Amino acid sequence: MLARRVPAFVMAEDFPSARLPASPVALSGERVTFTGVLASMTHAQAAELVQQHGGEATDHVSRQLTMLVVGEEGWPLEDDGRISRKLQEVLDWQGRGVPIRVVQESDFLRMLGLSEQPEEVRRLHTPAMLSQILQVPVYIIRSWERAGLIRAVRRVHRLPYFDFQEVSSARRLSELLQAGVPRAEIERSLQALTRVIGRERRPLEQLDLLVRDHRLLIRDAHGLRDPRGQRLLDWERDTDAPDQPGAGDADHHPISISFLAARQQALEMERRDWFVEGCRHADEGDLLAAIEAFRLALMMEPLNPEVHFHLGDVLYRLGRTHAALERYFAAVELDHDYLEAWTQIGALQRELGDAEGALDAFRVALDIHENYADVRFQMAETLAELGRTEEAIPHWEAYLELEQRGPWAELARQRLSSAAAASSPPSLSPV
């Protein structure tokens, strides 16, 4: 059984500008049920909203049902890749002429006059936010973007922001494929959902990207190339060549190639190709090969902050924290406004026990982008570790204004609650 995350809920009172309709009978005569994971609240709280607006909420599908609301956190697909049982039952009733409406979560909220709620459903998230909410490593989020699986909606000083719904969809499709569900079954379900709900075909594109073989390689007299003609580093040829010095030694490095050979191959490839190769190796978990490729990219373009940043990421994944920290510093030396690099500098300094250095890095990041939620949280945590809780409180509060969901949000609420309890005067016992 694939694990499903229960979303943090957001109610109307969390949005001062949200307005309920003047009449409490907006859903009068409606019998409503829900399917899929709601992005804005739990099913139980959605049922309460139905009742507050004159409707009747039910957990079952029957001839008496008038509305099925489809949650917008991912797609309502079962663990076998088929559309949810409730949606299938509704389609069956519709086929018999029963007029049951199928509406999306955001449309349902608009019916209730929660004008600000759909914006929350589509709130944008940084890679770190998504990593916390979806429990997916940050480097996986970045690799999905590079592969075209997800698209950044906007960028602030190199920092990408993603639409949560699209990323959640990609994760759900990835889970199903990894669980062995046939692509054909998932595709049939997505096509049915697209017809019923009228949403775009983007999830079908995501599915295609997840299963397509992008790395069909061709070996010719000059080495390896992909179908588009891009030259690739031929690790196998270099390590297995009989005239390679030390090729048969027991302690021979598996990806070692001579500097001259590396330089020659680097000259034959475009500078961006090496960066792409490094990212590909990093995505595939071949971190040593990724380091070699990124270093070759730096031979061609030593002043590219993005290459330094990605090399830092790979070094950190290998546990080489100090070396990673130096690469992040190189990135911000070349691009002072590189937000994610400053964030990583702060996080690594905090990890290495340099709390003051971490705070300095976080302050720089906030000077560049004051609404950077990730840094607000890390700043608060670092201050709390130093015993400076009063200074931490505004940062936890600022974080919750920017991000209401996920483990960090829950932890921030707990921190604020504990701080409030600690500052409350003790009650006097009667004499």
mmCIF file of N, CA and C in Angstrom, residues 118-160:
data_model
loop_
_atom_site.group_PDB
_atom_site.id
_atom_site.type_symbol
_atom_site.label_atom_id
_atom_site.label_comp_id
_atom_site.label_asym_id
_atom_site.label_seq_id
_atom_site.Cartn_x
_atom_site.Cartn_y
_atom_site.Cartn_z
ATOM 1 N N PRO A 118 -8.842 29.484 -3.176
ATOM 2 C CA PRO A 118 -8.190 28.892 -4.335
ATOM 3 C C PRO A 118 -6.746 29.329 -4.500
ATOM 4 N N GLU A 119 -6.443 30.567 -4.079
ATOM 5 C CA GLU A 119 -5.056 31.033 -4.156
ATOM 6 C C GLU A 119 -4.178 30.198 -3.243
ATOM 7 N N GLU A 120 -4.707 29.813 -2.067
ATOM 8 C CA GLU A 120 -3.939 28.969 -1.155
ATOM 9 C C GLU A 120 -3.712 27.593 -1.762
ATOM 10 N N VAL A 121 -4.740 27.067 -2.442
ATOM 11 C CA VAL A 121 -4.587 25.762 -3.073
ATOM 12 C C VAL A 121 -3.433 25.795 -4.061
ATOM 13 N N ARG A 122 -3.255 26.920 -4.740
ATOM 14 C CA ARG A 122 -2.219 27.023 -5.760
ATOM 15 C C ARG A 122 -1.001 27.799 -5.262
ATOM 16 N N ARG A 123 -0.806 27.862 -3.968
ATOM 17 C CA ARG A 123 0.346 28.563 -3.401
ATOM 18 C C ARG A 123 1.631 28.002 -3.998
ATOM 19 N N LEU A 124 2.588 28.876 -4.231
ATOM 20 C CA LEU A 124 3.856 28.460 -4.817
ATOM 21 C C LEU A 124 4.833 28.048 -3.720
ATOM 22 N N HIS A 125 5.691 27.107 -4.049
ATOM 23 C CA HIS A 125 6.596 26.540 -3.061
ATOM 24 C C HIS A 125 8.019 26.473 -3.600
ATOM 25 N N THR A 126 8.983 26.688 -2.716
ATOM 26 C CA THR A 126 10.385 26.526 -3.075
ATOM 27 C C THR A 126 10.742 25.038 -3.025
ATOM 28 N N PRO A 127 11.899 24.652 -3.591
ATOM 29 C CA PRO A 127 12.308 23.241 -3.498
ATOM 30 C C PRO A 127 12.376 22.732 -2.063
ATOM 31 N N ALA A 128 12.875 23.549 -1.140
ATOM 32 C CA ALA A 128 12.974 23.107 0.254
ATOM 33 C C ALA A 128 11.597 22.891 0.871
ATOM 34 N N MET A 129 10.631 23.772 0.563
ATOM 35 C CA MET A 129 9.263 23.594 1.065
ATOM 36 C C MET A 129 8.684 22.269 0.566
ATOM 37 N N LEU A 130 8.843 22.042 -0.734
ATOM 38 C CA LEU A 130 8.302 20.812 -1.314
ATOM 39 C C LEU A 130 8.980 19.590 -0.730
ATOM 40 N N SER A 131 10.276 19.688 -0.462
ATOM 41 C CA SER A 131 10.998 18.576 0.134
ATOM 42 C C SER A 131 10.393 18.201 1.480
ATOM 43 N N GLN A 132 10.041 19.209 2.280
ATOM 44 C CA GLN A 132 9.442 18.957 3.582
ATOM 45 C C GLN A 132 8.030 18.392 3.465
ATOM 46 N N ILE A 133 7.233 18.977 2.588
ATOM 47 C CA ILE A 133 5.825 18.570 2.470
ATOM 48 C C ILE A 133 5.692 17.180 1.861
ATOM 49 N N LEU A 134 6.436 16.933 0.783
ATOM 50 C CA LEU A 134 6.293 15.688 0.037
ATOM 51 C C LEU A 134 7.260 14.602 0.490
ATOM 52 N N GLN A 135 8.188 14.959 1.394
ATOM 53 C CA GLN A 135 9.197 14.020 1.876
ATOM 54 C C GLN A 135 10.008 13.449 0.712
ATOM 55 N N VAL A 136 10.444 14.357 -0.147
ATOM 56 C CA VAL A 136 11.281 14.040 -1.304
ATOM 57 C C VAL A 136 12.546 14.881 -1.179
ATOM 58 N N PRO A 137 13.755 14.304 -1.340
ATOM 59 C CA PRO A 137 14.975 15.110 -1.223
ATOM 60 C C PRO A 137 14.975 16.292 -2.181
ATOM 61 N N VAL A 138 15.617 17.386 -1.766
ATOM 62 C CA VAL A 138 15.659 18.593 -2.586
ATOM 63 C C VAL A 138 16.276 18.316 -3.945
ATOM 64 N N TYR A 139 17.326 17.486 -3.980
ATOM 65 C CA TYR A 139 17.982 17.250 -5.269
ATOM 66 C C TYR A 139 17.068 16.515 -6.241
ATOM 67 N N ILE A 140 16.116 15.758 -5.726
ATOM 68 C CA ILE A 140 15.141 15.094 -6.601
ATOM 69 C C ILE A 140 14.207 16.140 -7.211
ATOM 70 N N ILE A 141 13.786 17.124 -6.399
ATOM 71 C CA ILE A 141 12.945 18.206 -6.919
ATOM 72 C C ILE A 141 13.670 18.921 -8.056
ATOM 73 N N ARG A 142 14.956 19.213 -7.849
ATOM 74 C CA ARG A 142 15.724 19.904 -8.887
ATOM 75 C C ARG A 142 15.879 19.034 -10.133
ATOM 76 N N SER A 143 16.090 17.730 -9.927
ATOM 77 C CA SER A 143 16.257 16.847 -11.087
ATOM 78 C C SER A 143 14.960 16.748 -11.874
ATOM 79 N N TRP A 144 13.815 16.803 -11.191
ATOM 80 C CA TRP A 144 12.528 16.777 -11.892
ATOM 81 C C TRP A 144 12.380 18.017 -12.764
ATOM 82 N N GLU A 145 12.843 19.163 -12.249
ATOM 83 C CA GLU A 145 12.752 20.371 -13.057
ATOM 84 C C GLU A 145 13.648 20.264 -14.292
ATOM 85 N N ARG A 146 14.870 19.772 -14.105
ATOM 86 C CA ARG A 146 15.781 19.660 -15.240
ATOM 87 C C ARG A 146 15.231 18.724 -16.309
ATOM 88 N N ALA A 147 14.521 17.688 -15.870
ATOM 89 C CA ALA A 147 13.956 16.733 -16.819
ATOM 90 C C ALA A 147 12.676 17.238 -17.470
ATOM 91 N N GLY A 148 12.179 18.388 -17.027
ATOM 92 C CA GLY A 148 10.940 18.917 -17.579
ATOM 93 C C GLY A 148 9.701 18.344 -16.929
ATOM 94 N N LEU A 149 9.903 17.536 -15.875
ATOM 95 C CA LEU A 149 8.761 16.909 -15.211
ATOM 96 C C LEU A 149 7.919 17.945 -14.473
ATOM 97 N N ILE A 150 8.573 18.939 -13.905
ATOM 98 C CA ILE A 150 7.876 20.050 -13.268
ATOM 99 C C ILE A 150 8.462 21.347 -13.808
ATOM 100 N N ARG A 151 7.686 22.410 -13.749
ATOM 101 C CA ARG A 151 8.104 23.693 -14.297
ATOM 102 C C ARG A 151 8.036 24.763 -13.224
ATOM 103 N N ALA A 152 9.086 25.558 -13.132
ATOM 104 C CA ALA A 152 9.078 26.669 -12.192
ATOM 105 C C ALA A 152 8.122 27.744 -12.704
ATOM 106 N N VAL A 153 7.251 28.221 -11.838
ATOM 107 C CA VAL A 153 6.295 29.260 -12.207
ATOM 108 C C VAL A 153 6.986 30.620 -12.254
ATOM 109 N N ARG A 154 7.924 30.837 -11.322
ATOM 110 C CA ARG A 154 8.695 32.075 -11.334
ATOM 111 C C ARG A 154 10.008 31.835 -10.603
ATOM 112 N N ARG A 155 10.929 32.771 -10.727
ATOM 113 C CA ARG A 155 12.228 32.689 -10.061
ATOM 114 C C ARG A 155 12.536 34.026 -9.400
ATOM 115 N N VAL A 156 13.159 33.948 -8.236
ATOM 116 C CA VAL A 156 13.625 35.134 -7.529
ATOM 117 C C VAL A 156 15.103 34.925 -7.229
ATOM 118 N N HIS A 157 15.961 35.632 -7.955
ATOM 119 C CA HIS A 157 17.411 35.484 -7.778
ATOM 120 C C HIS A 157 17.820 34.011 -7.829
ATOM 121 N N ARG A 158 17.472 33.357 -8.910
ATOM 122 C CA ARG A 158 17.777 31.942 -9.194
ATOM 123 C C ARG A 158 16.924 30.955 -8.392
ATOM 124 N N LEU A 159 16.191 31.429 -7.400
ATOM 125 C CA LEU A 159 15.379 30.536 -6.578
ATOM 126 C C LEU A 159 14.079 30.211 -7.306
ATOM 127 N N PRO A 160 13.831 28.932 -7.645
ATOM 128 C CA PRO A 160 12.600 28.586 -8.353
ATOM 129 C C PRO A 160 11.422 28.410 -7.397
#
